[in-house]
PDB file of C-alpha atoms in Angstrom:
ATOM      1  CA  GLN S  27     113.372 114.260 120.658  1.00  0.00           C
ATOM      2  CA  VAL S  28     109.677 113.742 119.986  1.00  0.00           C
ATOM      3  CA  GLN S  29     107.085 111.936 122.071  1.00  0.00           C
ATOM      4  CA  LEU S  30     104.222 110.144 120.333  1.00  0.00           C
ATOM      5  CA  VAL S  31     100.854 109.112 121.761  1.00  0.00           C
ATOM      6  CA  GLU S  32      98.276 107.210 119.719  1.00  0.00           C
ATOM      7  CA  SER S  33      94.521 107.165 120.240  1.00  0.00           C
ATOM      8  CA  GLY S  34      91.360 106.119 118.452  1.00  0.00           C
ATOM      9  CA  GLY S  35      91.662 102.363 118.517  1.00  0.00           C
ATOM     10  CA  GLY S  36      88.804 100.099 119.488  1.00  0.00           C
ATOM     11  CA  LEU S  37      86.475  97.317 118.474  1.00  0.00           C
ATOM     12  CA  VAL S  38      84.682  97.616 115.133  1.00  0.00           C
ATOM     13  CA  GLN S  39      82.736  95.254 112.891  1.00  0.00           C
ATOM     14  CA  ALA S  40      84.114  94.196 109.543  1.00  0.00           C
ATOM     15  CA  GLY S  41      83.340  96.824 106.934  1.00  0.00           C
ATOM     16  CA  GLY S  42      83.418  99.601 109.484  1.00  0.00           C
ATOM     17  CA  SER S  43      85.776 102.543 109.921  1.00  0.00           C
ATOM     18  CA  LEU S  44      88.104 103.977 112.533  1.00  0.00           C
ATOM     19  CA  ARG S  45      90.352 107.003 112.621  1.00  0.00           C
ATOM     20  CA  LEU S  46      93.562 106.762 114.548  1.00  0.00           C
ATOM     21  CA  SER S  47      95.395 109.840 115.788  1.00  0.00           C
ATOM     22  CA  CYS S  48      98.992 110.265 116.858  1.00  0.00           C
ATOM     23  CA  ALA S  49      99.808 113.380 118.839  1.00  0.00           C
ATOM     24  CA  ALA S  50     103.413 114.513 118.918  1.00  0.00           C
ATOM     25  CA  SER S  51     105.251 116.726 121.360  1.00  0.00           C
ATOM     26  CA  GLY S  52     108.839 117.864 121.551  1.00  0.00           C
ATOM     27  CA  ARG S  53     110.897 119.083 118.617  1.00  0.00           C
ATOM     28  CA  SER S  54     109.236 120.566 115.545  1.00  0.00           C
ATOM     29  CA  PHE S  55     106.697 118.063 114.278  1.00  0.00           C
ATOM     30  CA  SER S  56     106.943 119.288 110.712  1.00  0.00           C
ATOM     31  CA  SER S  57     110.602 118.226 110.624  1.00  0.00           C
ATOM     32  CA  TYR S  58     109.678 114.553 110.798  1.00  0.00           C
ATOM     33  CA  VAL S  59     108.553 111.983 108.309  1.00  0.00           C
ATOM     34  CA  MET S  60     105.741 110.068 109.985  1.00  0.00           C
ATOM     35  CA  GLY S  61     104.622 106.487 109.618  1.00  0.00           C
ATOM     36  CA  TRP S  62     102.069 104.010 110.874  1.00  0.00           C
ATOM     37  CA  PHE S  63     102.955 100.395 111.596  1.00  0.00           C
ATOM     38  CA  ARG S  64     100.986  97.475 112.978  1.00  0.00           C
ATOM     39  CA  GLN S  65     101.687  94.211 114.720  1.00  0.00           C
ATOM     40  CA  ALA S  66      99.177  91.401 114.833  1.00  0.00           C
ATOM     41  CA  PRO S  67      99.384  88.648 117.467  1.00  0.00           C
ATOM     42  CA  GLY S  68     102.186  86.219 116.643  1.00  0.00           C
ATOM     43  CA  LYS S  69     103.346  88.249 113.660  1.00  0.00           C
ATOM     44  CA  GLU S  70     106.157  90.635 112.864  1.00  0.00           C
ATOM     45  CA  ARG S  71     105.544  94.367 112.894  1.00  0.00           C
ATOM     46  CA  GLU S  72     104.681  95.599 109.416  1.00  0.00           C
ATOM     47  CA  PHE S  73     104.623  98.918 107.636  1.00  0.00           C
ATOM     48  CA  VAL S  74     101.186 100.407 106.978  1.00  0.00           C
ATOM     49  CA  ALA S  75     101.668 103.935 105.647  1.00  0.00           C
ATOM     50  CA  SER S  76     103.971 106.936 105.685  1.00  0.00           C
ATOM     51  CA  ILE S  77     103.700 110.639 104.946  1.00  0.00           C
ATOM     52  CA  SER S  78     106.281 113.262 104.081  1.00  0.00           C
ATOM     53  CA  ARG S  79     107.022 116.322 106.188  1.00  0.00           C
ATOM     54  CA  SER S  80     104.699 118.569 104.198  1.00  0.00           C
ATOM     55  CA  GLY S  81     102.072 115.876 103.663  1.00  0.00           C
ATOM     56  CA  GLY S  82     102.515 116.015  99.933  1.00  0.00           C
ATOM     57  CA  TYR S  83     103.786 112.466  99.546  1.00  0.00           C
ATOM     58  CA  THR S  84     102.258 109.318 100.965  1.00  0.00           C
ATOM     59  CA  ASN S  85     103.069 105.636 100.705  1.00  0.00           C
ATOM     60  CA  TYR S  86     100.977 102.591 101.595  1.00  0.00           C
ATOM     61  CA  ALA S  87     101.342  98.882 102.060  1.00  0.00           C
ATOM     62  CA  ASP S  88      99.566  96.967  99.312  1.00  0.00           C
ATOM     63  CA  SER S  89      97.287  95.357 101.898  1.00  0.00           C
ATOM     64  CA  VAL S  90      95.730  98.702 102.879  1.00  0.00           C
ATOM     65  CA  LYS S  91      95.959 100.671  99.635  1.00  0.00           C
ATOM     66  CA  GLY S  92      92.579 102.119  98.706  1.00  0.00           C
ATOM     67  CA  ARG S  93      91.153 101.533 102.190  1.00  0.00           C
ATOM     68  CA  PHE S  94      93.450 103.519 104.511  1.00  0.00           C
ATOM     69  CA  THR S  95      94.454 107.180 104.261  1.00  0.00           C
ATOM     70  CA  ILE S  96      97.305 108.811 106.146  1.00  0.00           C
ATOM     71  CA  SER S  97      97.279 112.559 106.715  1.00  0.00           C
ATOM     72  CA  ARG S  98      98.860 115.107 108.989  1.00  0.00           C
ATOM     73  CA  ASP S  99      98.086 118.477 110.496  1.00  0.00           C
ATOM     74  CA  ASN S 100     101.368 120.184 111.292  1.00  0.00           C
ATOM     75  CA  ALA S 101      99.575 123.005 113.110  1.00  0.00           C
ATOM     76  CA  LYS S 102      98.133 120.432 115.512  1.00  0.00           C
ATOM     77  CA  ASN S 103     101.250 118.241 115.670  1.00  0.00           C
ATOM     78  CA  THR S 104      99.117 115.253 114.748  1.00  0.00           C
ATOM     79  CA  VAL S 105      99.151 112.493 112.158  1.00  0.00           C
ATOM     80  CA  TYR S 106      96.026 110.500 111.343  1.00  0.00           C
ATOM     81  CA  LEU S 107      95.194 107.147 109.857  1.00  0.00           C
ATOM     82  CA  GLN S 108      91.689 106.890 108.443  1.00  0.00           C
ATOM     83  CA  MET S 109      90.803 103.225 108.103  1.00  0.00           C
ATOM     84  CA  ASN S 110      87.774 102.239 106.013  1.00  0.00           C
ATOM     85  CA  SER S 111      86.374  98.884 104.912  1.00  0.00           C
ATOM     86  CA  LEU S 112      88.104  97.210 107.806  1.00  0.00           C
ATOM     87  CA  LYS S 113      88.731  93.474 107.692  1.00  0.00           C
ATOM     88  CA  PRO S 114      89.400  90.989 110.505  1.00  0.00           C
ATOM     89  CA  GLU S 115      92.984  90.710 109.238  1.00  0.00           C
ATOM     90  CA  ASP S 116      93.474  94.396 110.091  1.00  0.00           C
ATOM     91  CA  THR S 117      93.302  93.450 113.773  1.00  0.00           C
ATOM     92  CA  ALA S 118      96.572  94.564 115.365  1.00  0.00           C
ATOM     93  CA  ILE S 119      98.274  97.055 117.614  1.00  0.00           C
ATOM     94  CA  TYR S 120      98.863 100.176 115.547  1.00  0.00           C
ATOM     95  CA  SER S 121     101.819 102.406 116.329  1.00  0.00           C
ATOM     96  CA  CYS S 122     102.994 105.664 114.871  1.00  0.00           C
ATOM     97  CA  ALA S 123     106.645 106.455 114.335  1.00  0.00           C
ATOM     98  CA  ALA S 124     108.800 109.416 113.387  1.00  0.00           C
ATOM     99  CA  LYS S 125     112.119 109.889 111.662  1.00  0.00           C
ATOM    100  CA  PHE S 126     114.156 112.966 110.863  1.00  0.00           C
ATOM    101  CA  GLN S 127     115.828 111.669 107.725  1.00  0.00           C
ATOM    102  CA  ALA S 128     113.638 110.189 104.998  1.00  0.00           C
ATOM    103  CA  ARG S 129     116.119 107.428 104.177  1.00  0.00           C
ATOM    104  CA  SER S 130     116.876 106.446 107.772  1.00  0.00           C
ATOM    105  CA  SER S 131     115.119 104.079 110.125  1.00  0.00           C
ATOM    106  CA  TYR S 132     112.304 105.340 112.295  1.00  0.00           C
ATOM    107  CA  GLU S 133     113.759 106.758 115.482  1.00  0.00           C
ATOM    108  CA  TYR S 134     110.766 107.436 117.712  1.00  0.00           C
ATOM    109  CA  TRP S 135     107.793 105.250 118.460  1.00  0.00           C
ATOM    110  CA  GLY S 136     104.499 105.575 120.260  1.00  0.00           C
ATOM    111  CA  GLY S 137     103.096 102.956 122.610  1.00  0.00           C
ATOM    112  CA  GLY S 138     100.395 101.815 120.211  1.00  0.00           C
ATOM    113  CA  THR S 139      96.622 101.553 120.151  1.00  0.00           C
ATOM    114  CA  GLN S 140      94.660  98.331 119.767  1.00  0.00           C
ATOM    115  CA  VAL S 141      92.351  97.794 116.807  1.00  0.00           C
ATOM    116  CA  ILE S 142      90.074  94.758 116.781  1.00  0.00           C
ATOM    117  CA  VAL S 143      87.903  93.997 113.771  1.00  0.00           C
ATOM    118  CA  SER S 144      85.177  91.430 114.342  1.00  0.00           C
ATOM    119  CA  LEU S 145      83.192  89.460 111.792  1.00  0.00           C
TER     120      LEU S 145
END
């Protein structure tokens, strides 16, 4: 199993930046595909970004492409989400997730960190 803990959320003005971190413990971090998801009030949870085990492949939702960057440091057991040019519609609880098989559903989830983007 792997345990995930997010940090780095907060309140930021539109146009600003935040970097979220997700620290993992448990089984080998580098064995997992990692992803970031978000859930805004009254909305379904949505995919934000994912990164392969080695970090060589990334994927983004169209709504964040060009503004957000996912990365990982396997030596530190941490995945990051750099968020630039933030918009009020990015306001949500952001959660990281892990899965062992690339084509499977995400198996492990963190508790989330709140991001609020004000005008």
